[in-house]
Short mmCIF file of C-alpha atoms in Angstrom, two decimals:
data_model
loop_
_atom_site.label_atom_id
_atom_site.label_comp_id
_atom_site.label_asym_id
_atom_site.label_seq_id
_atom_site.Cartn_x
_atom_site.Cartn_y
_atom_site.Cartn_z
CA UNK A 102 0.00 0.00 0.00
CA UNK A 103 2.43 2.55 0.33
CA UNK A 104 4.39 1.92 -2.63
CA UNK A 105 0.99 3.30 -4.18
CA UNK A 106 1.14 5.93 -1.76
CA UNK A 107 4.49 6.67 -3.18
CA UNK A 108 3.71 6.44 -6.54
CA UNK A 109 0.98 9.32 -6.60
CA UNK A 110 3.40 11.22 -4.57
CA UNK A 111 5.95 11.20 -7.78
CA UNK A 112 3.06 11.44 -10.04
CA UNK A 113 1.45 14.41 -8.11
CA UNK A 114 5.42 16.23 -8.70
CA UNK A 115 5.19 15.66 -12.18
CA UNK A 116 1.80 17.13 -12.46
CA UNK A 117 2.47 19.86 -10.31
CA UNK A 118 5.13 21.37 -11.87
CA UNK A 119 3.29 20.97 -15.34
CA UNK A 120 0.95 23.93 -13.65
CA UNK A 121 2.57 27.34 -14.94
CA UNK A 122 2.26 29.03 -11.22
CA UNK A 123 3.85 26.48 -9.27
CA UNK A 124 6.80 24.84 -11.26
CA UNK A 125 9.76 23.24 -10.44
CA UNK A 126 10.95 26.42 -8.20
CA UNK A 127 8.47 25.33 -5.81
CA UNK A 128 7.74 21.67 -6.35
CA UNK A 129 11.37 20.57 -6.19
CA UNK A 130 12.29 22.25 -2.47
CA UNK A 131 8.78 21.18 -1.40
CA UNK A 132 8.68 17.74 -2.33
CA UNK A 133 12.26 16.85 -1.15
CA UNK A 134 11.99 18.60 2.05
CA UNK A 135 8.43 16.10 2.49
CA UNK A 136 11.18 13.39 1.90
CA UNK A 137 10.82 12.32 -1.37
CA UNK A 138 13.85 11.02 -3.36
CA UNK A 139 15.36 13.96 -5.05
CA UNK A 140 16.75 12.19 -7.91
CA UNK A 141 13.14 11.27 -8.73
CA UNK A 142 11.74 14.61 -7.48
CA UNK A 143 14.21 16.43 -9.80
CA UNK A 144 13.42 14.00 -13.13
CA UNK A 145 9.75 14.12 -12.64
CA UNK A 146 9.48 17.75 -11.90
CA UNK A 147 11.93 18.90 -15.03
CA UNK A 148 10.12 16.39 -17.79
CA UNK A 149 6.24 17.66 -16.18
CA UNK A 150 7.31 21.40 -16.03
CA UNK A 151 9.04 20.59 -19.93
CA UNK A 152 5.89 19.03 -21.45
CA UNK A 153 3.62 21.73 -20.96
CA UNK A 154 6.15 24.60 -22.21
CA UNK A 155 6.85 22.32 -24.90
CA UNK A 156 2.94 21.91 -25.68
CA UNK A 157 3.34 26.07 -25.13
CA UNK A 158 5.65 26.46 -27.62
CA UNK A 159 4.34 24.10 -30.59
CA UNK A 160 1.19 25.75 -30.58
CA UNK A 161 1.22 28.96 -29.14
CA UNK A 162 -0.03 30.21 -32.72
CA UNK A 163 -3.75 28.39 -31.55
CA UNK A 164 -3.17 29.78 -27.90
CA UNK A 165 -2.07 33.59 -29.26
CA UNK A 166 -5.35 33.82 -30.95
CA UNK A 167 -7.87 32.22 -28.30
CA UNK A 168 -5.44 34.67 -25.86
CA UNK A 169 -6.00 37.55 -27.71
CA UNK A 170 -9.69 37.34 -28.50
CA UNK A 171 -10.37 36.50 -24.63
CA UNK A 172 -8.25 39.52 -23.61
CA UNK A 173 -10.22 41.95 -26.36
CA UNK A 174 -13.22 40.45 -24.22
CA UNK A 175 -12.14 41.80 -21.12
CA UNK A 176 -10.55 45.14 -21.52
CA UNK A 177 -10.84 47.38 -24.43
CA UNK A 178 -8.13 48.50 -25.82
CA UNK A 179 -6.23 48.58 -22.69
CA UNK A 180 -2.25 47.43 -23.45
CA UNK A 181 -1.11 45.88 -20.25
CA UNK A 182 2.51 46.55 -20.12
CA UNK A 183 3.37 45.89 -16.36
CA UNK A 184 4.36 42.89 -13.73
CA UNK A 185 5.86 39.85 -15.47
CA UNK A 186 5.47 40.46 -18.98
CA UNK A 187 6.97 43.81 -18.46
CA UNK A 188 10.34 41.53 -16.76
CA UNK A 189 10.10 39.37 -19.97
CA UNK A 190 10.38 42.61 -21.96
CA UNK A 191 13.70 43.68 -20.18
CA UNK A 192 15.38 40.72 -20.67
CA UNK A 193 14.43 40.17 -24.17
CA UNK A 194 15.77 43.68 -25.07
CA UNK A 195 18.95 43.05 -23.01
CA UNK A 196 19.88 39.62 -23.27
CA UNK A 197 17.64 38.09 -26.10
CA UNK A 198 16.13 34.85 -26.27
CA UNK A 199 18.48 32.72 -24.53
CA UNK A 200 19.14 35.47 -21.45
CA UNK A 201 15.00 35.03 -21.36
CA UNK A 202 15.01 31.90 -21.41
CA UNK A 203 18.08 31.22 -19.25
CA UNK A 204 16.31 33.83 -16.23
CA UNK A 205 12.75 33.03 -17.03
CA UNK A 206 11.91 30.19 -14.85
CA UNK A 207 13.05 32.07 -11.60
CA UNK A 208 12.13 35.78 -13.17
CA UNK A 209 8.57 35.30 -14.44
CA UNK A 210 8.26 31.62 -14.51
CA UNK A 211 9.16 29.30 -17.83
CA UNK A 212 5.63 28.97 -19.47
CA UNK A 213 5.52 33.06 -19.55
CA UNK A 214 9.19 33.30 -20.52
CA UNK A 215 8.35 30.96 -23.91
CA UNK A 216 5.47 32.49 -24.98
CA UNK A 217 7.31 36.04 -24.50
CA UNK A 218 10.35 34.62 -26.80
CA UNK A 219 7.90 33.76 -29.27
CA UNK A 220 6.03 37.33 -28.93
CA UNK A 221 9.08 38.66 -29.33
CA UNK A 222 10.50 36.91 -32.90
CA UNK A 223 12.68 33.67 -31.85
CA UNK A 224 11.77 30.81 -33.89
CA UNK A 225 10.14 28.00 -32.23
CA UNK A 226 13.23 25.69 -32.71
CA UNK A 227 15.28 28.23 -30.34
CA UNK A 228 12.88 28.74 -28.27
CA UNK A 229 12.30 25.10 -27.36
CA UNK A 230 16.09 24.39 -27.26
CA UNK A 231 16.61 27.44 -24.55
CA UNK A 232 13.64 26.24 -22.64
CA UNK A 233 15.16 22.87 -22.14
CA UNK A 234 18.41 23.70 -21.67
CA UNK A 235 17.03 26.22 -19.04
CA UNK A 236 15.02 23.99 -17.25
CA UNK A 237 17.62 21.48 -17.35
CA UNK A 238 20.05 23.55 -16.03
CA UNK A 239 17.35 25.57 -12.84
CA UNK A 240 16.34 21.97 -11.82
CA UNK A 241 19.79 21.27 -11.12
CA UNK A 242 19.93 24.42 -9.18
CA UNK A 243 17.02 23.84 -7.33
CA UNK A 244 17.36 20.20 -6.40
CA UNK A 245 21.26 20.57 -5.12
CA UNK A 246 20.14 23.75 -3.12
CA UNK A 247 17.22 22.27 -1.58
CA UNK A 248 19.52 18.75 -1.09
CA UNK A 249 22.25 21.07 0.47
CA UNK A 250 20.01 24.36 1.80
CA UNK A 251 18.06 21.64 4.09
CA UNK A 252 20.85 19.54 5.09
CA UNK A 253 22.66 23.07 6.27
CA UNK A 254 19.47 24.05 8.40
CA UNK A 255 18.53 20.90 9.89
CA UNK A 256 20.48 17.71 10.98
CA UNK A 257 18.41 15.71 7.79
CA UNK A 258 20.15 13.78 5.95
CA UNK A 259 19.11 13.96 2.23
CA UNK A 260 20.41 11.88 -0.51
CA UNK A 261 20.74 12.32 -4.05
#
């Protein structure tokens, strides 16, 4: 029974940090400071948070347009030029699309950060390489500094 138990507690990671507002900036320290294996934690979390910018990415096109005619719904004629797309804005005009890409999952999260490369002008093709290399590259970050940030505050001892 708890090998089940377990198994929706992996599956519930990778789900999690498929959801644009939580990610793997919060699902990774969560999940291994509830115990879970961070090797596992760090794999499930990265391809869940992946698949959905990925799904992002290859058809933001469809997405643009239902966003767009929602949006002309709701305000008229307002441009909204503040909070995170404003940060994606910044970065794009400083650093381009890999600088985006490379801050955007601990700036304005990834999901925003790809559809703001795309909005923007970088192909799809760059855009989905940066966003993996990104994510590869923040779940490290993440996972070792939740492995190391928890074993420095308490006297648990988490493996990789």
């Amino acid at each position: 029974m708890t090998f089940l138990l377990d198994i929706w507690d992996y599956l519930l990671v990778f789900l999690l940090a498929a959801v644009p507002w939580f990610e793997i900036g919060l699902i990774i320290p969560v999940s291994i400071l509830a115990g879970m294996n961070a090797f596992w934690v760090a794999i499930l979390a990265f391809f869940g948070n992946l698949l959905t910018v990925y799904l992002l990415i290859v058809f933001f096109d469809r997405l643009k347009g239902w966003f767009f005619r929602k949006k002309k719904k709701e305000q008229s004629d307002q441009e909204e030029d503040s909070g995170r797309y404003a940060r994606a804005n910044r970065m794009w005009d400083k650093y381009g699309v890999s600088g985006l890409l490379l801050a955007g999952p601990f700036l304005t999260g990834s999901h925003i950060a790809a559809g703001a490369a795309i909005v923007f002008g970088a192909t799809k093709t760059k855009t989905l390489y940066w966003s993996t290399i990104s994510l590869g590259l923040w779940t490290l970050v993440f996972t070792i500094g939740s492995i190391y940030g928890l074993g420095w505050l308490t006297d648990v001892n988490l493996s990789f």
